[in-house]
């Protein structure tokens, strides 16, 4: 039976209670289900027994080190049961289901049935008496006195009617729930549940190179320069500022512009060629500043509501101190091949990857833990690991567990666009956040299929995605025209489909689009040179980023990914989807995927999901333009001109009269 894990706690029965098809769970309990603080965890299971005996079930849950709490489960039909509980603290939880043949409830049901038909219950009184006596053994001091009084009532043959009335009363049902007779019970194994802070599920990321933060042309930027950029980044609505590696860069095999072998004296090299004779992953590039400067940046960012995220790249220049200290950890034969989306994009020669196996696993784990704990002392709580699939899954599982046991607020992010099942395995191994394939989903069909997979398959229980419009490594083909409407469409999709999304800027908002011929790479990539940006430049893209990020913060429905439901619309160039929040916030997004032509059609609004009747009026309030549309029932007309605005961001509101 699918994920049936049953332990019968009574010696008097064997498989008397069956508990199976438990959701959510991940790998039969081998891996943890993921949630964020404040989530309501809805547990379902098939629970059954033979015959017509009544059943009862409870969810038992706890955070590590605490005592069990319990939540009631109820039958929702066809032997399916459901219960729920809310999690607030971050950390490691477990939950299990206990179900039992409820002898008292079965007896109470039969008593009630007979009383309703005016049938005698005298033959049921002795059994009820035994059940009450068993209940009194479990009762509290106050209830024990009342239950003993009920026992005396049941023993008095002249008070049969009173006994029957008590048996069907609310008080009796309360006792039943407080002091169940669960001697004939079944119990599942414990299922792990990891609860993260809200940042995991709802965040807006901005990636930049600190070395390009200076106001002065050709000058290496510093952390102090980045501090000057914080008001702009926070003002755009971003709450995570992500840096690529900020460490020393190797001298040997340094790369020039566009990753070429010709290197000018002024070329800074790639930040992914980490380390030189002056330090490695524990050191900061001196032209950026020192450790105190970085700590000050972290504190200043916090004042603006921005958290700093760092890249952990296990990529070592030939000058890295570990190359001499641990020569057996590296394979120096040949160049490293780098892949993107499964295709070879370049052959690297400026760094080596570490090799982790049974001979050095313990030593590498300790060394990396030391680096991570150092970063934590700097104030870092989000770490993006670059291409973790290069190393064993069990290695990451152990490393992440070791650190998060002590720092449950730490978020490890798997920064890779490798094969789907590998990305799933990394997520199961402990990575909280994961890259996604959003950048390569363009048509309506592709987007709908992908978002439904993320939001409504079993993947939703363990895979928390982030949607990127672009990255320093990837200039997607869909952005290589510099066409502003297309830029806006991709931003809107990322920011509304997913609770967590990111852009690489200021490249994105300033419509930098030139690509390496035939590749999804930027021409004159910032990875290999210091750029000088006009940080004061404002654009239509900036305006909409700022506005939509504000709308995301004000509308809880946009703060999750797995609450998205696609809506039918016959025009294949228009995508529509609804996002609901438990508190009643309802957002309908409609996007014209054709960035050149006006498109229109009738969108089918799932009225049952917005609590409306088929002929009921409601308001579709566009939160971007502040326009209000009076809609009725399921089918409503939409029309979008990409040269004006290629999308609607509609909040569903009640109709209270004529709109002026």
XYZ file of C-alpha atoms in Angstrom:
660
model
C 0.000 0.000 0.000
C 1.257 3.453 -0.914
C 3.138 5.046 2.020
C 1.278 2.918 4.568
C 3.275 2.920 7.803
C 1.270 1.373 10.618
C 2.244 0.314 14.120
C -0.538 -1.370 16.073
C -0.153 -0.512 19.728
C -2.450 -3.208 21.160
C -1.579 -6.865 21.419
C -5.252 -7.710 20.902
C -5.381 -6.863 17.202
C -3.330 -7.067 14.068
C -3.734 -4.393 11.399
C -7.113 -3.523 12.879
C -6.579 0.088 11.814
C -5.053 0.927 8.442
C -3.485 4.351 7.816
C -2.202 4.957 4.299
C -1.799 7.484 1.470
C -0.579 10.179 3.833
C -0.094 13.672 2.449
C 2.054 15.644 2.556
C 5.094 13.455 2.887
C 8.356 13.179 1.013
C 9.979 9.883 0.082
C 8.000 7.838 2.649
C 9.363 10.078 5.377
C 13.006 9.878 4.301
C 13.061 13.591 3.438
C 11.386 16.570 5.047
C 8.318 18.428 3.861
C 9.000 22.183 3.709
C 6.906 25.030 5.072
C 7.363 28.579 6.334
C 6.414 30.081 9.669
C 2.735 30.925 9.832
C 1.739 28.142 7.438
C -1.242 25.930 8.136
C -0.175 22.326 7.518
C -3.076 20.278 6.166
C -2.616 16.537 6.718
C -4.740 13.918 4.955
C -4.757 10.135 5.101
C -6.927 7.138 4.278
C -7.989 5.637 7.631
C -10.174 2.556 7.765
C -11.073 -0.580 9.645
C -13.345 -3.585 9.082
C -17.071 -3.508 9.671
C -18.961 -0.440 10.858
C -16.911 0.415 13.913
C -16.378 4.105 14.510
C -12.912 5.574 14.146
C -11.105 8.546 15.631
C -7.784 10.075 14.631
C -5.373 12.729 15.816
C -2.306 14.391 14.358
C 0.569 14.558 16.806
C 3.235 17.149 16.034
C 6.125 18.845 17.766
C 9.211 20.909 17.173
C 12.434 19.193 18.145
C 12.946 19.087 21.901
C 9.369 20.011 22.792
C 6.430 17.857 23.892
C 3.769 16.557 21.542
C 0.794 18.701 20.588
C -2.263 17.244 18.942
C -4.842 18.266 16.370
C -8.154 16.578 15.580
C -8.793 14.838 12.290
C -12.233 14.438 10.747
C -13.646 12.243 8.036
C -14.128 14.054 4.716
C -15.711 11.081 2.941
C -14.676 7.833 1.300
C -12.473 6.866 4.286
C -10.371 9.992 3.755
C -9.511 11.985 6.878
C -8.128 15.489 7.294
C -6.684 17.631 10.044
C -4.491 20.678 10.293
C -2.148 22.562 12.549
C -0.240 25.816 12.312
C 3.509 26.260 12.668
C 5.066 29.463 13.962
C 8.606 28.693 15.055
C 11.335 27.945 12.535
C 13.115 24.647 12.951
C 12.740 20.904 12.630
C 9.323 19.400 13.340
C 7.933 15.884 13.172
C 4.339 14.759 12.842
C 2.500 11.450 12.931
C -1.055 10.157 12.820
C -2.652 8.044 15.545
C -6.015 6.445 14.765
C -8.095 3.993 16.723
C -11.334 2.042 16.809
C -13.441 4.406 18.863
C -15.472 2.040 21.040
C -17.093 4.880 22.972
C -18.166 6.777 19.856
C -19.476 3.559 18.289
C -21.497 2.861 21.417
C -22.752 6.475 21.575
C -23.875 6.324 17.942
C -25.894 3.177 18.564
C -27.512 4.677 21.673
C -28.466 7.815 19.748
C -29.874 5.762 16.858
C -32.124 3.747 19.170
C -33.324 6.770 21.115
C -34.308 8.499 17.883
C -36.449 5.450 17.015
C -37.800 5.101 20.556
C -36.141 1.707 20.978
C -34.954 0.342 24.360
C -31.293 0.766 25.309
C -31.189 -1.415 28.430
C -28.912 -3.988 26.794
C -26.407 -1.199 25.910
C -26.088 0.179 29.439
C -23.617 -2.470 30.747
C -21.211 -1.797 27.859
C -21.526 1.951 28.413
C -20.771 1.459 32.081
C -17.511 -0.339 31.276
C -16.492 2.420 28.867
C -17.243 5.125 31.429
C -15.180 3.341 34.060
C -12.266 3.146 31.618
C -12.698 6.851 30.818
C -12.626 7.816 34.501
C -9.118 6.346 34.808
C -7.847 8.960 32.351
C -9.905 11.925 33.509
C -8.716 15.057 35.271
C -9.668 15.644 38.888
C -12.690 17.817 38.040
C -13.972 15.585 35.257
C -13.320 12.422 37.248
C -15.916 13.437 39.824
C -18.500 14.104 37.100
C -17.744 10.846 35.298
C -18.039 8.875 38.532
C -21.429 10.496 39.037
C -22.337 9.295 35.524
C -21.174 5.793 36.493
C -23.592 5.816 39.424
C -26.335 6.968 37.056
C -25.638 4.065 34.668
C -25.743 1.593 37.555
C -29.224 2.720 38.573
C -31.672 0.621 36.532
C -34.471 3.054 37.315
C -32.717 5.940 35.553
C -32.257 4.380 32.116
C -33.798 7.354 30.314
C -31.463 9.805 32.060
C -28.499 7.604 31.151
C -29.576 7.654 27.522
C -29.923 11.430 27.515
C -26.454 11.798 29.038
C -24.985 9.389 26.464
C -26.174 11.604 23.623
C -25.283 14.884 25.272
C -22.611 17.412 24.347
C -20.959 16.814 27.751
C -20.536 13.116 27.014
C -19.027 13.936 23.589
C -16.582 16.323 25.271
C -15.433 13.551 27.617
C -15.093 11.243 24.640
C -12.775 13.708 22.896
C -10.742 14.466 26.020
C -10.276 10.897 27.214
C -10.476 8.585 24.222
C -10.171 4.846 24.629
C -7.418 4.302 22.075
C -6.245 0.879 23.177
C -7.121 -0.482 19.723
C -5.030 1.945 17.717
C -2.723 2.325 14.776
C 0.139 4.779 14.535
C 2.274 5.965 11.642
C 5.969 6.565 11.733
C 7.139 10.126 12.313
C 7.402 12.365 9.256
C 9.925 15.240 9.229
C 8.812 18.812 8.576
C 11.215 21.734 8.126
C 9.808 25.166 8.891
C 11.699 28.161 7.523
C 11.295 31.881 7.980
C 8.960 33.687 5.613
C 11.885 34.924 3.495
C 12.164 31.489 1.883
C 8.761 31.713 0.232
C 8.435 35.453 -0.284
C 11.458 37.464 -1.369
C 12.531 39.861 -4.115
C 16.182 39.454 -5.131
C 18.522 41.946 -6.749
C 21.877 40.636 -7.991
C 24.754 43.062 -8.505
C 28.550 43.183 -8.625
C 29.880 45.313 -5.733
C 32.965 46.107 -7.781
C 30.751 47.995 -10.250
C 29.119 50.170 -7.580
C 31.455 53.169 -7.876
C 30.359 56.561 -9.200
C 33.749 57.019 -10.848
C 34.357 55.542 -14.288
C 36.927 52.700 -14.268
C 37.258 52.701 -10.476
C 36.812 49.506 -8.452
C 33.696 49.753 -6.298
C 33.730 49.271 -2.524
C 31.263 48.205 0.145
C 30.874 51.884 0.998
C 29.791 52.470 -2.608
C 27.234 49.662 -2.247
C 25.836 51.387 0.851
C 25.143 54.420 -1.370
C 23.071 52.131 -3.649
C 20.918 50.717 -0.841
C 18.236 53.461 -0.921
C 17.738 52.859 -4.644
C 17.595 49.052 -4.320
C 15.286 49.172 -1.300
C 13.224 51.870 -3.021
C 12.628 49.505 -5.929
C 11.170 47.064 -3.410
C 13.932 44.463 -3.223
C 14.601 42.800 0.127
C 17.523 40.504 -0.784
C 20.746 41.903 -2.240
C 22.760 39.081 -3.760
C 26.496 39.234 -4.412
C 28.560 36.909 -6.518
C 31.805 35.817 -4.788
C 33.486 38.759 -3.021
C 36.804 37.042 -2.378
C 40.318 37.452 -3.696
C 40.784 36.474 -7.356
C 43.530 34.204 -8.675
C 46.453 35.522 -10.697
C 47.186 32.417 -12.762
C 45.100 31.834 -15.885
C 43.119 35.009 -15.279
C 40.518 35.658 -17.945
C 40.041 38.827 -19.938
C 36.961 40.421 -21.469
C 34.235 37.983 -22.520
C 36.167 35.202 -20.842
C 38.978 35.420 -23.376
C 42.590 34.415 -22.929
C 43.904 37.876 -23.797
C 44.258 39.698 -20.490
C 44.928 43.379 -20.044
C 46.630 44.666 -16.928
C 43.411 46.379 -15.855
C 41.232 43.278 -16.254
C 39.936 42.279 -12.797
C 39.346 38.605 -13.613
C 36.298 36.505 -12.829
C 35.076 36.439 -9.202
C 34.503 32.705 -9.660
C 38.267 32.135 -9.827
C 38.469 32.252 -6.052
C 41.561 32.800 -3.949
C 45.199 33.696 -4.240
C 48.265 33.521 -2.006
C 46.728 36.093 0.343
C 43.602 34.118 1.176
C 40.641 32.088 0.001
C 36.956 31.777 0.862
C 37.490 33.278 4.303
C 39.030 36.455 2.863
C 37.486 39.498 1.179
C 38.863 41.230 -1.907
C 40.841 44.174 -0.453
C 39.591 46.628 -3.075
C 36.049 46.036 -1.826
C 37.043 46.716 1.766
C 37.748 44.686 4.874
C 35.603 42.473 7.098
C 34.493 45.402 9.245
C 33.410 47.248 6.098
C 31.372 44.238 5.036
C 29.755 43.875 8.462
C 28.849 47.551 8.321
C 27.238 46.990 4.905
C 25.176 44.116 6.331
C 23.948 46.358 9.155
C 23.166 49.280 6.842
C 21.270 46.959 4.490
C 19.234 45.684 7.428
C 18.194 49.264 8.230
C 16.722 49.457 4.716
C 14.929 46.101 5.093
C 17.443 44.378 2.825
C 19.288 41.133 3.564
C 22.658 40.287 1.989
C 23.033 36.874 0.295
C 26.460 35.470 -0.638
C 27.608 32.939 -3.213
C 29.465 29.858 -1.990
C 31.348 28.620 -5.051
C 33.572 25.589 -4.581
C 35.781 26.856 -7.400
C 39.448 27.381 -6.638
C 42.069 29.281 -8.569
C 45.475 27.715 -8.960
C 46.678 30.244 -6.349
C 44.112 29.330 -3.697
C 45.787 28.368 -0.370
C 43.951 25.035 -0.335
C 45.676 24.001 -3.566
C 48.962 23.779 -1.690
C 47.487 22.790 1.670
C 45.264 19.966 0.352
C 46.634 18.979 -3.075
C 44.855 15.607 -3.013
C 41.466 17.332 -2.946
C 41.762 18.592 -6.525
C 41.846 17.021 -9.957
C 44.217 19.166 -12.012
C 44.014 17.153 -15.200
C 42.542 19.295 -17.940
C 40.178 22.229 -17.950
C 36.772 22.349 -16.333
C 33.787 22.206 -18.682
C 30.929 24.498 -17.722
C 27.351 23.685 -18.737
C 24.192 25.765 -18.837
C 20.827 24.097 -19.427
C 22.662 20.906 -20.350
C 24.753 22.523 -23.102
C 28.483 23.143 -23.059
C 28.972 26.905 -23.039
C 32.656 27.321 -22.263
C 35.831 25.590 -21.191
C 37.214 27.089 -18.002
C 40.876 27.236 -17.182
C 40.920 29.800 -14.381
C 39.640 27.549 -11.577
C 39.493 23.968 -10.370
C 36.639 22.154 -8.659
C 37.196 20.287 -5.435
C 36.744 16.516 -5.475
C 34.804 15.101 -2.519
C 34.865 11.375 -1.786
C 35.096 8.962 1.146
C 38.772 9.849 1.655
C 38.303 13.551 2.334
C 34.588 13.989 3.035
C 35.018 14.553 6.777
C 37.895 17.008 6.339
C 36.128 18.993 3.595
C 32.939 19.130 5.660
C 34.814 20.546 8.641
C 36.680 23.065 6.492
C 33.519 24.319 4.784
C 31.588 24.430 8.050
C 34.321 26.658 9.423
C 33.915 29.034 6.449
C 30.114 29.059 6.727
C 30.241 29.767 10.456
C 32.641 32.618 9.747
C 30.182 34.090 7.235
C 27.403 33.697 9.814
C 29.509 35.785 12.211
C 29.549 38.469 9.497
C 25.732 38.514 9.565
C 25.014 36.241 6.585
C 21.886 34.063 6.743
C 21.354 33.263 3.037
C 23.969 31.250 1.133
C 23.623 30.444 -2.548
C 25.732 27.393 -3.390
C 26.993 27.478 -6.976
C 26.514 24.229 -8.915
C 26.133 21.923 -5.900
C 25.311 19.002 -8.207
C 29.061 18.566 -8.772
C 29.330 17.002 -5.329
C 27.573 14.078 -3.610
C 24.057 14.622 -2.340
C 24.873 12.949 0.985
C 27.687 15.467 1.492
C 25.301 18.415 1.238
C 22.705 16.658 3.376
C 25.220 16.233 6.195
C 26.774 19.706 5.879
C 23.446 21.539 5.767
C 22.058 19.546 8.686
C 25.122 20.236 10.810
C 24.835 23.988 10.330
C 21.042 24.413 10.376
C 20.734 22.378 13.571
C 22.455 25.339 15.216
C 21.163 28.093 12.913
C 17.611 27.165 11.783
C 17.169 30.624 10.236
C 19.903 29.868 7.658
C 18.671 29.423 4.067
C 20.764 27.324 1.680
C 19.946 27.962 -1.964
C 20.857 25.495 -4.743
C 22.137 27.779 -7.507
C 22.037 25.524 -10.547
C 20.033 24.899 -13.719
C 20.884 21.251 -14.108
C 18.623 18.264 -14.852
C 15.151 18.264 -13.209
C 15.579 15.128 -11.118
C 18.977 16.291 -9.928
C 17.458 19.598 -8.836
C 14.753 17.672 -6.981
C 17.379 15.520 -5.268
C 19.307 18.603 -4.144
C 16.129 20.089 -2.706
C 15.412 16.892 -0.820
C 19.004 16.844 0.435
C 18.464 20.031 2.403
C 18.593 23.000 0.033
C 15.713 25.243 1.029
C 15.510 27.356 -2.138
C 16.097 26.180 -5.705
C 16.588 27.664 -9.140
C 13.837 27.049 -11.671
C 13.366 26.727 -15.428
C 11.215 29.840 -15.653
C 13.697 31.594 -17.961
C 13.075 28.925 -20.620
C 9.295 28.743 -20.354
C 7.890 31.132 -22.944
C 4.646 29.940 -24.527
C 1.342 29.819 -22.687
C 1.371 26.019 -22.749
C 4.931 25.828 -21.378
C 4.220 28.280 -18.562
C 0.944 26.630 -17.556
C 2.452 23.153 -17.542
C 5.444 24.262 -15.509
C 3.588 26.272 -12.892
C 1.047 23.471 -12.421
C 3.907 21.041 -11.883
C 5.455 23.283 -9.220
C 2.206 24.230 -7.504
C 0.031 21.139 -7.686
C 2.207 18.032 -7.928
C 3.975 16.404 -4.977
C 6.896 18.696 -5.839
C 5.143 21.499 -3.945
C 5.872 19.740 -0.636
C 9.653 20.012 -0.918
C 10.626 22.301 -3.824
C 10.637 26.066 -3.192
C 11.530 27.812 -6.483
C 12.869 31.235 -7.336
C 12.038 32.729 -10.757
C 14.837 34.754 -12.376
C 14.352 37.058 -15.345
C 18.094 36.973 -16.089
C 21.363 36.278 -14.267
C 25.025 37.283 -14.747
C 25.536 33.874 -16.374
C 22.401 33.842 -18.508
C 21.085 36.397 -20.983
C 18.015 34.423 -22.117
C 17.058 34.511 -25.770
C 13.689 36.049 -24.847
C 15.471 39.219 -23.642
C 18.038 39.582 -26.415
C 15.995 42.097 -28.430
C 15.972 44.937 -25.910
C 12.233 45.268 -26.596
C 10.737 46.993 -23.555
C 7.289 45.294 -23.599
C 8.980 41.879 -23.616
C 11.154 42.964 -20.683
C 8.030 43.989 -18.782
C 6.197 40.757 -19.592
C 9.025 38.596 -18.264
C 9.343 40.701 -15.120
C 5.598 40.588 -14.450
C 5.438 36.813 -14.901
C 8.371 36.233 -12.538
C 7.054 38.599 -9.870
C 3.466 37.321 -9.862
C 3.749 33.601 -10.602
C 6.350 32.968 -7.910
C 6.551 34.172 -4.323
C 10.329 34.509 -4.734
C 11.851 36.041 -7.854
C 14.970 37.952 -8.874
C 16.596 40.172 -11.465
C 20.240 40.841 -12.307
C 20.658 44.583 -12.371
C 21.107 47.237 -13.340
C 21.436 45.226 -16.552
C 17.764 44.237 -16.471
C 16.079 47.522 -15.660
C 18.342 49.462 -18.062
C 17.575 47.035 -20.922
C 21.142 45.902 -21.543
C 20.609 43.110 -24.058
C 23.675 42.607 -26.289
C 24.540 38.924 -26.337
C 27.511 36.746 -27.145
C 26.697 35.599 -30.708
C 24.545 32.479 -30.680
C 24.671 32.037 -26.903
C 22.624 32.950 -23.868
C 25.471 35.057 -22.493
C 25.972 38.796 -22.194
C 28.424 40.453 -24.542
C 31.107 42.274 -22.570
C 29.890 40.412 -19.522
C 30.260 42.051 -16.143
C 31.728 38.785 -14.897
C 35.001 39.735 -16.564
C 35.153 43.519 -16.264
C 34.185 46.388 -14.013
C 31.193 48.332 -15.311
C 30.187 51.922 -14.746
C 26.431 52.351 -14.340
C 24.214 55.395 -14.206
C 22.620 54.551 -10.857
C 20.291 57.535 -11.048
C 18.737 56.516 -14.367
C 14.991 55.974 -14.105
C 12.869 54.105 -16.647
C 9.372 52.777 -17.188
C 10.736 49.381 -16.166
C 11.990 50.862 -12.886
C 8.620 52.465 -12.222
C 6.738 49.200 -12.707
C 9.267 47.189 -10.678
C 8.779 49.611 -7.804
C 4.988 49.541 -8.077
C 4.600 45.775 -8.464
C 6.962 45.045 -5.568
C 4.813 47.359 -3.430
C 1.679 45.524 -4.573
C 3.317 42.179 -3.737
C 3.954 43.346 -0.167
C 0.374 44.555 0.256
C -1.348 41.447 -1.139
C -0.682 38.121 0.603
C -2.013 36.148 -2.368
C 1.127 37.173 -4.310
C 3.456 35.972 -1.556
C 3.212 32.265 -2.375
C 3.853 30.067 -5.389
C 1.716 26.987 -4.826
C -1.588 28.905 -4.632
C -1.666 29.649 -8.370
C -4.531 28.359 -10.542
C -4.519 28.872 -14.298
C -7.715 30.147 -15.926
C -9.147 29.163 -19.283
C -8.830 31.707 -22.085
C -9.158 30.617 -25.700
C -6.510 33.022 -27.031
C -3.130 31.267 -26.771
C -1.358 34.613 -26.555
C -3.017 35.552 -23.257
C -2.207 33.830 -19.979
C -4.520 34.257 -16.990
C -4.085 32.902 -13.478
C -5.724 33.364 -10.089
C -3.959 33.472 -6.703
C -5.955 33.235 -3.460
C -4.979 33.758 0.146
C -6.676 32.102 3.129
C -7.575 35.529 4.520
C -9.625 36.353 1.413
C -7.165 38.279 -0.771
C -7.837 37.304 -4.418
C -5.598 38.368 -7.304
C -6.238 37.680 -10.989
C -3.316 38.262 -13.358
C -3.822 38.533 -17.112
C -0.768 38.782 -19.394
C -0.413 39.380 -23.117
C 2.503 37.135 -24.110
C 2.711 38.803 -27.541
C 4.986 41.788 -26.988
C 4.194 43.334 -30.400
C 0.434 43.053 -30.961
C -2.789 43.847 -29.128
C -4.571 40.686 -27.975
C -8.056 40.129 -26.558
C -10.365 37.366 -25.382
C -12.869 36.129 -22.809
C -11.299 34.936 -19.563
C -13.139 32.303 -17.559
C -12.960 33.355 -13.923
C -13.442 30.371 -11.562
C -16.277 31.979 -9.583
C -16.321 29.163 -7.018
C -12.773 30.161 -6.056
C -13.669 33.827 -5.528
C -16.893 33.053 -3.610
C -19.193 34.493 -6.261
C -22.315 33.187 -7.978
C -22.500 32.689 -11.742
C -24.639 35.810 -12.166
C -23.084 37.945 -9.430
C -21.363 41.266 -10.084
C -17.900 41.967 -8.714
C -15.119 44.485 -9.225
C -11.849 43.664 -10.981
C -9.618 46.421 -9.615
C -6.380 46.903 -11.580
C -3.831 47.756 -8.900
C -1.375 49.150 -11.475
C -3.613 51.646 -13.247
C -6.262 51.927 -10.479
C -8.947 51.208 -13.101
C -12.027 49.346 -11.843
C -13.989 47.017 -14.098
C -17.515 45.820 -13.372
C -17.559 42.112 -14.156
C -20.349 39.549 -13.936
C -19.997 35.806 -13.425
C -17.535 33.529 -15.178
C -16.839 35.039 -18.595
C -15.357 38.514 -18.899
C -13.605 40.416 -21.681
C -9.959 41.474 -21.566
C -7.864 43.395 -24.084
C -4.187 44.275 -23.714
C -1.926 46.448 -25.852
C 1.728 45.608 -25.086
C 2.888 49.078 -26.113
C 0.719 50.610 -23.397
C 0.727 47.912 -20.706
C 0.875 44.181 -21.479
C -0.827 42.966 -18.290
C -3.595 43.435 -15.747
C -2.984 42.911 -12.038
C -6.565 42.648 -10.790
C -7.727 42.399 -7.218
C -11.190 40.847 -6.951
C -13.403 43.065 -4.795
C -17.080 43.077 -3.858
C -19.491 45.166 -5.893
C -21.199 47.873 -3.829
C -22.915 49.908 -6.517
C -22.218 51.904 -9.655
C -18.605 52.730 -10.534
C -17.804 56.348 -11.364
